[in-house]
PDB file of C-alpha atoms and ligand atoms in Angstrom:
ATOM      1  CA  MET G   1    -166.367 -82.618  72.672  1.00  0.00           C
ATOM      2  CA  GLN G   2    -164.687 -83.162  75.986  1.00  0.00           C
ATOM      3  CA  TYR G   3    -166.516 -81.010  78.524  1.00  0.00           C
ATOM      4  CA  ILE G   4    -164.523 -80.062  81.590  1.00  0.00           C
ATOM      5  CA  PHE G   5    -166.750 -79.400  84.576  1.00  0.00           C
ATOM      6  CA  LEU G   6    -164.460 -77.083  86.489  1.00  0.00           C
ATOM      7  CA  SER G   7    -165.070 -76.552  90.198  1.00  0.00           C
ATOM      8  CA  HIS G   8    -163.577 -75.350  93.450  1.00  0.00           C
ATOM      9  CA  ASP G   9    -164.576 -76.595  96.879  1.00  0.00           C
ATOM     10  CA  VAL G  10    -164.291 -73.908  99.551  1.00  0.00           C
ATOM     11  CA  ASP G  11    -163.385 -76.088 102.519  1.00  0.00           C
ATOM     12  CA  TRP G  12    -162.097 -73.491 104.972  1.00  0.00           C
ATOM     13  CA  ARG G  13    -163.749 -70.538 106.677  1.00  0.00           C
ATOM     14  CA  ARG G  14    -162.973 -67.157 105.123  1.00  0.00           C
ATOM     15  CA  GLN G  15    -160.253 -66.425 107.708  1.00  0.00           C
ATOM     16  CA  GLY G  16    -158.541 -69.727 106.880  1.00  0.00           C
ATOM     17  CA  PRO G  17    -157.230 -72.228 109.401  1.00  0.00           C
ATOM     18  CA  SER G  18    -155.524 -71.293 112.678  1.00  0.00           C
ATOM     19  CA  LEU G  19    -151.983 -69.921 112.649  1.00  0.00           C
ATOM     20  CA  GLU G  20    -150.782 -73.159 114.258  1.00  0.00           C
ATOM     21  CA  HIS G  21    -152.329 -75.202 111.453  1.00  0.00           C
ATOM     22  CA  ILE G  22    -150.704 -73.010 108.815  1.00  0.00           C
ATOM     23  CA  GLN G  23    -147.304 -72.991 110.531  1.00  0.00           C
ATOM     24  CA  ALA G  24    -147.338 -76.790 110.669  1.00  0.00           C
ATOM     25  CA  ARG G  25    -147.840 -76.858 106.893  1.00  0.00           C
ATOM     26  CA  LYS G  26    -145.363 -74.168 105.987  1.00  0.00           C
ATOM     27  CA  ASP G  27    -143.425 -76.552 103.736  1.00  0.00           C
ATOM     28  CA  ARG G  28    -146.424 -76.830 101.423  1.00  0.00           C
ATOM     29  CA  PHE G  29    -145.663 -73.313 100.270  1.00  0.00           C
ATOM     30  CA  ASP G  30    -142.804 -71.683  98.481  1.00  0.00           C
ATOM     31  CA  LEU G  31    -140.986 -69.773 101.262  1.00  0.00           C
ATOM     32  CA  GLU G  32    -141.212 -66.449  99.465  1.00  0.00           C
ATOM     33  CA  VAL G  33    -144.964 -66.792  98.916  1.00  0.00           C
ATOM     34  CA  PHE G  34    -145.411 -67.873 102.534  1.00  0.00           C
ATOM     35  CA  ASN G  35    -143.522 -64.871 103.877  1.00  0.00           C
ATOM     36  CA  LYS G  36    -145.146 -62.221 101.739  1.00  0.00           C
ATOM     37  CA  THR G  37    -148.753 -63.409 102.129  1.00  0.00           C
ATOM     38  CA  LYS G  38    -150.984 -62.553 105.083  1.00  0.00           C
ATOM     39  CA  PRO G  39    -151.784 -65.817 106.910  1.00  0.00           C
ATOM     40  CA  GLU G  40    -155.532 -65.383 106.369  1.00  0.00           C
ATOM     41  CA  GLU G  41    -154.941 -65.019 102.630  1.00  0.00           C
ATOM     42  CA  LEU G  42    -152.818 -68.162 102.203  1.00  0.00           C
ATOM     43  CA  TYR G  43    -155.829 -70.471 101.976  1.00  0.00           C
ATOM     44  CA  ARG G  44    -158.312 -68.074 100.411  1.00  0.00           C
ATOM     45  CA  ASN G  45    -157.928 -67.685  96.665  1.00  0.00           C
ATOM     46  CA  ILE G  46    -161.334 -66.730  95.327  1.00  0.00           C
ATOM     47  CA  PRO G  47    -160.134 -63.391  93.835  1.00  0.00           C
ATOM     48  CA  GLU G  48    -157.085 -65.073  92.287  1.00  0.00           C
ATOM     49  CA  TYR G  49    -159.212 -67.828  90.737  1.00  0.00           C
ATOM     50  CA  MET G  50    -161.594 -65.221  89.329  1.00  0.00           C
ATOM     51  CA  GLU G  51    -158.751 -63.249  87.817  1.00  0.00           C
ATOM     52  CA  LEU G  52    -157.174 -66.329  86.234  1.00  0.00           C
ATOM     53  CA  GLU G  53    -160.408 -67.700  84.828  1.00  0.00           C
ATOM     54  CA  GLU G  54    -161.416 -64.281  83.557  1.00  0.00           C
ATOM     55  CA  LYS G  55    -158.113 -64.152  81.693  1.00  0.00           C
ATOM     56  CA  PHE G  56    -158.911 -67.454  79.984  1.00  0.00           C
ATOM     57  CA  GLY G  57    -162.551 -66.501  79.407  1.00  0.00           C
ATOM     58  CA  ILE G  58    -163.926 -69.396  81.417  1.00  0.00           C
ATOM     59  CA  ARG G  59    -166.302 -69.812  84.362  1.00  0.00           C
ATOM     60  CA  SER G  60    -166.470 -72.476  87.064  1.00  0.00           C
ATOM     61  CA  THR G  61    -168.564 -73.568  90.031  1.00  0.00           C
ATOM     62  CA  PHE G  62    -167.632 -72.743  93.624  1.00  0.00           C
ATOM     63  CA  PHE G  63    -169.066 -75.127  96.209  1.00  0.00           C
ATOM     64  CA  PHE G  64    -169.491 -73.432  99.602  1.00  0.00           C
ATOM     65  CA  ARG G  65    -170.102 -75.150 102.893  1.00  0.00           C
ATOM     66  CA  THR G  66    -172.603 -73.717 105.358  1.00  0.00           C
ATOM     67  CA  LEU G  67    -171.033 -75.344 108.407  1.00  0.00           C
ATOM     68  CA  TYR G  68    -167.449 -74.185 108.811  1.00  0.00           C
ATOM     69  CA  GLU G  69    -165.202 -75.181 111.692  1.00  0.00           C
ATOM     70  CA  ASN G  70    -164.916 -72.039 113.878  1.00  0.00           C
ATOM     71  CA  GLY G  71    -166.353 -69.981 111.062  1.00  0.00           C
ATOM     72  CA  ASN G  72    -169.515 -68.735 109.417  1.00  0.00           C
ATOM     73  CA  VAL G  73    -170.585 -68.924 105.781  1.00  0.00           C
ATOM     74  CA  ASN G  74    -171.981 -65.381 106.171  1.00  0.00           C
ATOM     75  CA  ASP G  75    -168.370 -64.166 106.096  1.00  0.00           C
ATOM     76  CA  PHE G  76    -168.338 -65.228 102.441  1.00  0.00           C
ATOM     77  CA  GLU G  77    -171.318 -63.064 101.522  1.00  0.00           C
ATOM     78  CA  ASP G  78    -169.244 -60.530  99.563  1.00  0.00           C
ATOM     79  CA  ASP G  79    -167.319 -63.273  97.765  1.00  0.00           C
ATOM     80  CA  ILE G  80    -170.545 -65.051  96.845  1.00  0.00           C
ATOM     81  CA  GLN G  81    -172.103 -61.845  95.513  1.00  0.00           C
ATOM     82  CA  THR G  82    -168.993 -60.989  93.508  1.00  0.00           C
ATOM     83  CA  LEU G  83    -168.802 -64.477  92.028  1.00  0.00           C
ATOM     84  CA  GLN G  84    -172.443 -64.440  91.013  1.00  0.00           C
ATOM     85  CA  LYS G  85    -172.215 -60.985  89.470  1.00  0.00           C
ATOM     86  CA  GLY G  86    -169.299 -62.260  87.401  1.00  0.00           C
ATOM     87  CA  ASN G  87    -171.366 -65.213  86.180  1.00  0.00           C
ATOM     88  CA  TRP G  88    -169.728 -67.907  88.296  1.00  0.00           C
ATOM     89  CA  GLU G  89    -171.977 -70.586  89.783  1.00  0.00           C
ATOM     90  CA  ILE G  90    -172.471 -71.209  93.498  1.00  0.00           C
ATOM     91  CA  GLY G  91    -173.147 -74.775  94.627  1.00  0.00           C
ATOM     92  CA  LEU G  92    -173.654 -76.356  98.033  1.00  0.00           C
ATOM     93  CA  HIS G  93    -170.781 -78.233  99.660  1.00  0.00           C
ATOM     94  CA  THR G  94    -172.939 -80.304 101.971  1.00  0.00           C
ATOM     95  CA  ASP G  95    -171.641 -81.375 105.335  1.00  0.00           C
ATOM     96  CA  PRO G  96    -170.828 -85.115 105.520  1.00  0.00           C
ATOM     97  CA  GLN G  97    -172.995 -85.271 108.669  1.00  0.00           C
ATOM     98  CA  SER G  98    -176.038 -83.984 106.759  1.00  0.00           C
ATOM     99  CA  VAL G  99    -176.248 -86.535 103.961  1.00  0.00           C
ATOM    100  CA  ASN G 100    -178.532 -89.017 105.696  1.00  0.00           C
ATOM    101  CA  ASN G 101    -180.989 -86.397 106.867  1.00  0.00           C
ATOM    102  CA  ILE G 102    -183.047 -84.565 104.262  1.00  0.00           C
ATOM    103  CA  GLU G 103    -184.003 -81.857 106.777  1.00  0.00           C
ATOM    104  CA  LYS G 104    -180.350 -81.049 107.418  1.00  0.00           C
ATOM    105  CA  ILE G 105    -179.600 -80.834 103.693  1.00  0.00           C
ATOM    106  CA  LYS G 106    -182.636 -78.592 103.275  1.00  0.00           C
ATOM    107  CA  GLN G 107    -181.427 -76.276 106.036  1.00  0.00           C
ATOM    108  CA  GLU G 108    -178.005 -76.057 104.417  1.00  0.00           C
ATOM    109  CA  LYS G 109    -179.501 -75.318 100.999  1.00  0.00           C
ATOM    110  CA  GLU G 110    -181.757 -72.614 102.414  1.00  0.00           C
ATOM    111  CA  LYS G 111    -178.886 -71.092 104.371  1.00  0.00           C
ATOM    112  CA  LEU G 112    -176.760 -70.782 101.253  1.00  0.00           C
ATOM    113  CA  GLU G 113    -179.704 -69.506  99.218  1.00  0.00           C
ATOM    114  CA  SER G 114    -180.184 -66.727 101.791  1.00  0.00           C
ATOM    115  CA  LEU G 115    -176.803 -65.476 100.525  1.00  0.00           C
ATOM    116  CA  THR G 116    -177.175 -66.229  96.812  1.00  0.00           C
ATOM    117  CA  LYS G 117    -180.810 -65.005  96.658  1.00  0.00           C
ATOM    118  CA  ARG G 118    -181.401 -67.584  93.948  1.00  0.00           C
ATOM    119  CA  SER G 119    -181.892 -71.329  93.739  1.00  0.00           C
ATOM    120  CA  ILE G 120    -178.920 -73.609  94.176  1.00  0.00           C
ATOM    121  CA  ILE G 121    -179.080 -76.554  91.793  1.00  0.00           C
ATOM    122  CA  GLY G 122    -175.650 -78.156  92.212  1.00  0.00           C
ATOM    123  CA  ASN G 123    -174.368 -80.189  95.133  1.00  0.00           C
ATOM    124  CA  ARG G 124    -171.160 -81.827  96.258  1.00  0.00           C
ATOM    125  CA  VAL G 125    -170.673 -83.461  99.632  1.00  0.00           C
ATOM    126  CA  HIS G 126    -167.547 -82.510 101.609  1.00  0.00           C
ATOM    127  CA  PHE G 127    -165.094 -85.448 101.645  1.00  0.00           C
ATOM    128  CA  LEU G 128    -167.221 -86.900  98.796  1.00  0.00           C
ATOM    129  CA  ASN G 129    -169.355 -88.606 101.418  1.00  0.00           C
ATOM    130  CA  TYR G 130    -171.766 -89.986  98.804  1.00  0.00           C
ATOM    131  CA  ASN G 131    -174.280 -92.765  99.286  1.00  0.00           C
ATOM    132  CA  SER G 132    -176.871 -94.279  96.980  1.00  0.00           C
ATOM    133  CA  GLU G 133    -179.789 -92.721  98.902  1.00  0.00           C
ATOM    134  CA  LEU G 134    -178.492 -89.229  98.321  1.00  0.00           C
ATOM    135  CA  PRO G 135    -179.663 -88.463  94.736  1.00  0.00           C
ATOM    136  CA  LYS G 136    -183.307 -89.044  95.665  1.00  0.00           C
ATOM    137  CA  LYS G 137    -183.061 -86.630  98.586  1.00  0.00           C
ATOM    138  CA  LEU G 138    -181.301 -84.013  96.486  1.00  0.00           C
ATOM    139  CA  LYS G 139    -183.870 -84.254  93.708  1.00  0.00           C
ATOM    140  CA  GLU G 140    -186.673 -83.833  96.211  1.00  0.00           C
ATOM    141  CA  LEU G 141    -185.035 -80.629  97.451  1.00  0.00           C
ATOM    142  CA  GLY G 142    -184.779 -79.153  93.965  1.00  0.00           C
ATOM    143  CA  PHE G 143    -181.193 -79.937  93.127  1.00  0.00           C
ATOM    144  CA  LEU G 144    -180.587 -80.887  89.495  1.00  0.00           C
ATOM    145  CA  TYR G 145    -177.099 -82.305  89.712  1.00  0.00           C
ATOM    146  CA  ASP G 146    -174.577 -83.740  92.123  1.00  0.00           C
ATOM    147  CA  SER G 147    -170.853 -84.364  91.871  1.00  0.00           C
ATOM    148  CA  SER G 148    -169.814 -86.350  94.918  1.00  0.00           C
ATOM    149  CA  LEU G 149    -169.279 -89.792  93.496  1.00  0.00           C
ATOM    150  CA  ARG G 150    -165.918 -91.430  93.119  1.00  0.00           C
ATOM    151  CA  HIS G 151    -165.348 -95.151  92.818  1.00  0.00           C
ATOM    152  CA  SER G 152    -161.658 -95.285  93.633  1.00  0.00           C
ATOM    153  CA  LYS G 153    -159.064 -92.993  95.170  1.00  0.00           C
ATOM    154  CA  ASP G 154    -156.204 -93.719  92.814  1.00  0.00           C
ATOM    155  CA  LYS G 155    -157.585 -94.646  89.394  1.00  0.00           C
ATOM    156  CA  ILE G 156    -158.725 -92.592  86.443  1.00  0.00           C
ATOM    157  CA  ASP G 157    -160.845 -94.631  84.076  1.00  0.00           C
ATOM    158  CA  LYS G 158    -164.200 -94.464  82.338  1.00  0.00           C
ATOM    159  CA  ASN G 159    -166.072 -95.099  85.599  1.00  0.00           C
ATOM    160  CA  GLU G 160    -164.793 -91.784  86.902  1.00  0.00           C
ATOM    161  CA  MET G 161    -166.009 -89.644  84.002  1.00  0.00           C
ATOM    162  CA  GLY G 162    -169.110 -88.833  81.987  1.00  0.00           C
ATOM    163  CA  TYR G 163    -172.373 -88.652  83.886  1.00  0.00           C
ATOM    164  CA  SER G 164    -175.281 -90.812  84.871  1.00  0.00           C
ATOM    165  CA  LYS G 165    -178.903 -90.187  85.733  1.00  0.00           C
ATOM    166  CA  ILE G 166    -179.698 -91.503  89.188  1.00  0.00           C
ATOM    167  CA  ASP G 167    -183.241 -90.994  90.494  1.00  0.00           C
ATOM    168  CA  GLU G 168    -183.717 -88.199  87.932  1.00  0.00           C
ATOM    169  CA  LEU G 169    -180.650 -86.388  89.238  1.00  0.00           C
ATOM    170  CA  ILE G 170    -177.584 -85.944  87.056  1.00  0.00           C
ATOM    171  CA  GLU G 171    -174.478 -87.306  88.741  1.00  0.00           C
ATOM    172  CA  PHE G 172    -171.034 -86.217  87.601  1.00  0.00           C
ATOM    173  CA  PRO G 173    -168.381 -88.528  89.035  1.00  0.00           C
ATOM    174  CA  VAL G 174    -165.236 -86.709  90.142  1.00  0.00           C
ATOM    175  CA  THR G 175    -162.545 -87.390  87.547  1.00  0.00           C
ATOM    176  CA  LEU G 176    -159.573 -85.332  88.677  1.00  0.00           C
ATOM    177  CA  MET G 177    -158.992 -83.802  92.087  1.00  0.00           C
ATOM    178  CA  ASP G 178    -155.899 -82.000  93.370  1.00  0.00           C
ATOM    179  CA  ALA G 179    -155.759 -83.873  96.687  1.00  0.00           C
ATOM    180  CA  TYR G 180    -156.017 -87.352  95.115  1.00  0.00           C
ATOM    181  CA  LEU G 181    -153.390 -86.547  92.494  1.00  0.00           C
ATOM    182  CA  PHE G 182    -150.865 -85.443  95.111  1.00  0.00           C
ATOM    183  CA  THR G 183    -151.581 -88.022  97.805  1.00  0.00           C
ATOM    184  CA  HIS G 184    -153.188 -91.281  96.628  1.00  0.00           C
ATOM    185  CA  MET G 185    -151.666 -91.103  93.159  1.00  0.00           C
ATOM    186  CA  GLY G 186    -148.301 -89.690  94.208  1.00  0.00           C
ATOM    187  CA  ILE G 187    -148.029 -87.312  91.275  1.00  0.00           C
ATOM    188  CA  ASN G 188    -145.568 -84.422  91.470  1.00  0.00           C
ATOM    189  CA  GLU G 189    -145.843 -81.027  89.799  1.00  0.00           C
ATOM    190  CA  GLU G 190    -144.152 -82.153  86.600  1.00  0.00           C
ATOM    191  CA  GLY G 191    -146.627 -85.009  86.339  1.00  0.00           C
ATOM    192  CA  ILE G 192    -149.778 -82.925  86.480  1.00  0.00           C
ATOM    193  CA  ILE G 193    -150.106 -81.809  82.862  1.00  0.00           C
ATOM    194  CA  PRO G 194    -149.244 -85.321  81.572  1.00  0.00           C
ATOM    195  CA  GLU G 195    -151.968 -86.664  83.878  1.00  0.00           C
ATOM    196  CA  PHE G 196    -154.502 -84.238  82.392  1.00  0.00           C
ATOM    197  CA  LYS G 197    -153.348 -85.271  78.914  1.00  0.00           C
ATOM    198  CA  LYS G 198    -153.748 -88.932  79.784  1.00  0.00           C
ATOM    199  CA  THR G 199    -157.203 -88.323  81.212  1.00  0.00           C
ATOM    200  CA  LEU G 200    -158.297 -86.505  78.058  1.00  0.00           C
ATOM    201  CA  GLU G 201    -157.053 -89.428  75.966  1.00  0.00           C
ATOM    202  CA  ILE G 202    -159.119 -91.845  78.053  1.00  0.00           C
ATOM    203  CA  GLY G 203    -162.105 -89.515  77.691  1.00  0.00           C
ATOM    204  CA  ARG G 204    -161.770 -89.283  73.915  1.00  0.00           C
ATOM    205  CA  LYS G 205    -161.734 -93.052  73.643  1.00  0.00           C
ATOM    206  CA  PHE G 206    -164.678 -93.335  76.005  1.00  0.00           C
ATOM    207  CA  SER G 207    -167.001 -90.909  74.249  1.00  0.00           C
ATOM    208  CA  ASN G 208    -166.877 -87.927  71.912  1.00  0.00           C
ATOM    209  CA  GLU G 209    -169.452 -86.221  74.146  1.00  0.00           C
ATOM    210  CA  ASN G 210    -167.734 -86.778  77.460  1.00  0.00           C
ATOM    211  CA  VAL G 211    -167.617 -84.907  80.773  1.00  0.00           C
ATOM    212  CA  ILE G 212    -164.482 -84.725  82.897  1.00  0.00           C
ATOM    213  CA  SER G 213    -165.151 -83.270  86.339  1.00  0.00           C
ATOM    214  CA  VAL G 214    -162.274 -81.450  87.985  1.00  0.00           C
ATOM    215  CA  ILE G 215    -161.932 -80.244  91.592  1.00  0.00           C
ATOM    216  CA  TRP G 216    -159.213 -77.745  92.364  1.00  0.00           C
ATOM    217  CA  HIS G 217    -159.739 -76.725  95.990  1.00  0.00           C
ATOM    218  CA  ASP G 218    -159.913 -73.046  96.854  1.00  0.00           C
ATOM    219  CA  ASN G 219    -157.121 -73.442  99.408  1.00  0.00           C
ATOM    220  CA  VAL G 220    -154.436 -75.011  97.176  1.00  0.00           C
ATOM    221  CA  LEU G 221    -153.750 -72.291  94.599  1.00  0.00           C
ATOM    222  CA  LYS G 222    -150.679 -70.891  96.414  1.00  0.00           C
ATOM    223  CA  MET G 223    -149.379 -74.331  97.433  1.00  0.00           C
ATOM    224  CA  LYS G 224    -146.855 -76.520  95.645  1.00  0.00           C
ATOM    225  CA  GLY G 225    -148.839 -78.629  93.218  1.00  0.00           C
ATOM    226  CA  GLY G 226    -151.936 -76.453  93.442  1.00  0.00           C
ATOM    227  CA  ARG G 227    -150.055 -73.542  91.921  1.00  0.00           C
ATOM    228  CA  MET G 228    -149.987 -75.492  88.625  1.00  0.00           C
ATOM    229  CA  TYR G 229    -153.575 -74.378  88.056  1.00  0.00           C
ATOM    230  CA  LYS G 230    -152.634 -71.709  85.524  1.00  0.00           C
ATOM    231  CA  LYS G 231    -150.624 -74.267  83.529  1.00  0.00           C
ATOM    232  CA  ILE G 232    -153.629 -76.605  83.593  1.00  0.00           C
ATOM    233  CA  LEU G 233    -155.850 -73.878  82.149  1.00  0.00           C
ATOM    234  CA  GLU G 234    -153.229 -73.105  79.508  1.00  0.00           C
ATOM    235  CA  PHE G 235    -153.129 -76.746  78.514  1.00  0.00           C
ATOM    236  CA  LEU G 236    -156.894 -77.319  78.507  1.00  0.00           C
ATOM    237  CA  THR G 237    -157.683 -74.146  76.575  1.00  0.00           C
ATOM    238  CA  SER G 238    -155.082 -75.152  73.956  1.00  0.00           C
ATOM    239  CA  GLN G 239    -157.104 -78.268  73.049  1.00  0.00           C
ATOM    240  CA  ASP G 240    -159.532 -77.860  70.138  1.00  0.00           C
ATOM    241  CA  ASP G 241    -162.053 -80.376  71.412  1.00  0.00           C
ATOM    242  CA  VAL G 242    -162.245 -79.126  75.028  1.00  0.00           C
ATOM    243  CA  ILE G 243    -164.927 -76.868  76.470  1.00  0.00           C
ATOM    244  CA  ILE G 244    -164.520 -75.718  80.074  1.00  0.00           C
ATOM    245  CA  SER G 245    -167.741 -74.865  81.919  1.00  0.00           C
ATOM    246  CA  LYS G 246    -169.470 -74.559  85.242  1.00  0.00           C
ATOM    247  CA  GLY G 247    -171.757 -77.402  86.302  1.00  0.00           C
ATOM    248  CA  ILE G 248    -175.060 -75.689  85.522  1.00  0.00           C
ATOM    249  CA  ASP G 249    -174.131 -75.141  81.858  1.00  0.00           C
ATOM    250  CA  ILE G 250    -173.052 -78.751  81.316  1.00  0.00           C
ATOM    251  CA  MET G 251    -176.169 -79.933  83.098  1.00  0.00           C
ATOM    252  CA  LYS G 252    -178.359 -77.803  80.792  1.00  0.00           C
ATOM    253  CA  LYS G 253    -176.581 -79.132  77.734  1.00  0.00           C
ATOM    254  CA  ILE G 254    -177.125 -82.727  78.839  1.00  0.00           C
ATOM    255  CA  SER G 255    -180.807 -82.112  79.595  1.00  0.00           C
ATOM    256  CA  LYS G 256    -181.269 -80.592  76.144  1.00  0.00           C
ATOM    257  CA  ASN G 257    -179.571 -83.538  74.429  1.00  0.00           C
ATOM    258  CA  GLU G 258    -181.659 -86.014  76.392  1.00  0.00           C
ATOM    259  CA  ASN G 259    -184.834 -84.292  75.275  1.00  0.00           C
ATOM    260  CA  ILE G 260    -183.714 -84.407  71.655  1.00  0.00           C
ATOM    261  CA  ASP G 261    -183.087 -88.144  72.016  1.00  0.00           C
ATOM    262  CA  LYS G 262    -186.669 -88.617  73.224  1.00  0.00           C
TER     263      LYS G 262
HETATM  264 ZN1  LIG X 301    -164.584 -80.328 100.817  1.00  0.00          ZN
END
């Protein structure tokens, strides 16, 4: 099986960026979509993601920050509750400035848990600001998995898939991410599905029990490129050997298999 760990990083405060920021990036949107959407809803797509994934019968992980520029994670309380009730997973999108300080990570985890009212076990650092000391800190704080590691910005190969156990923490390297596809890899909309196909082929050769970790940012769903998300789900769900899951479920499956091996 090729397991797709599907996730969305929520990088922007609930109100989205400033009007100036959005205006300067108007050409990222289809003009009609831009004109008919309220500015504060251009970057926020949690309800749309839920609706789409519900349609395909799949669930993903949403990584929330606790330190938003000019914003407050508390504004996401309703979204977080709705996601959890619907069986989506909430993970921590740790601030890049927190990664070297276990106290700061702890504060962020506790902040987010005050909204989820349950333990957070998955982590991803904003900007993938990973370092080799991080897994140990995360494990100590009760996290069970992380997905912040990427070796290159423009390659997809076996180093960027599967998982490894680092200091007793499961690490899922980031295989496919919207931003890297469109910038570092220079892939246009027509190239996205072929890139997913290619990645699956690499995965199948690599292992028949493989994990491919995908980030599709919350803010890109209405943008050119990002709007291909529905097509991606159509393609992935059409493959017989693909299972799409949230991080916690893949993590549980791996832990179970590892126990069997012992
Ligand atoms: Zn981020």
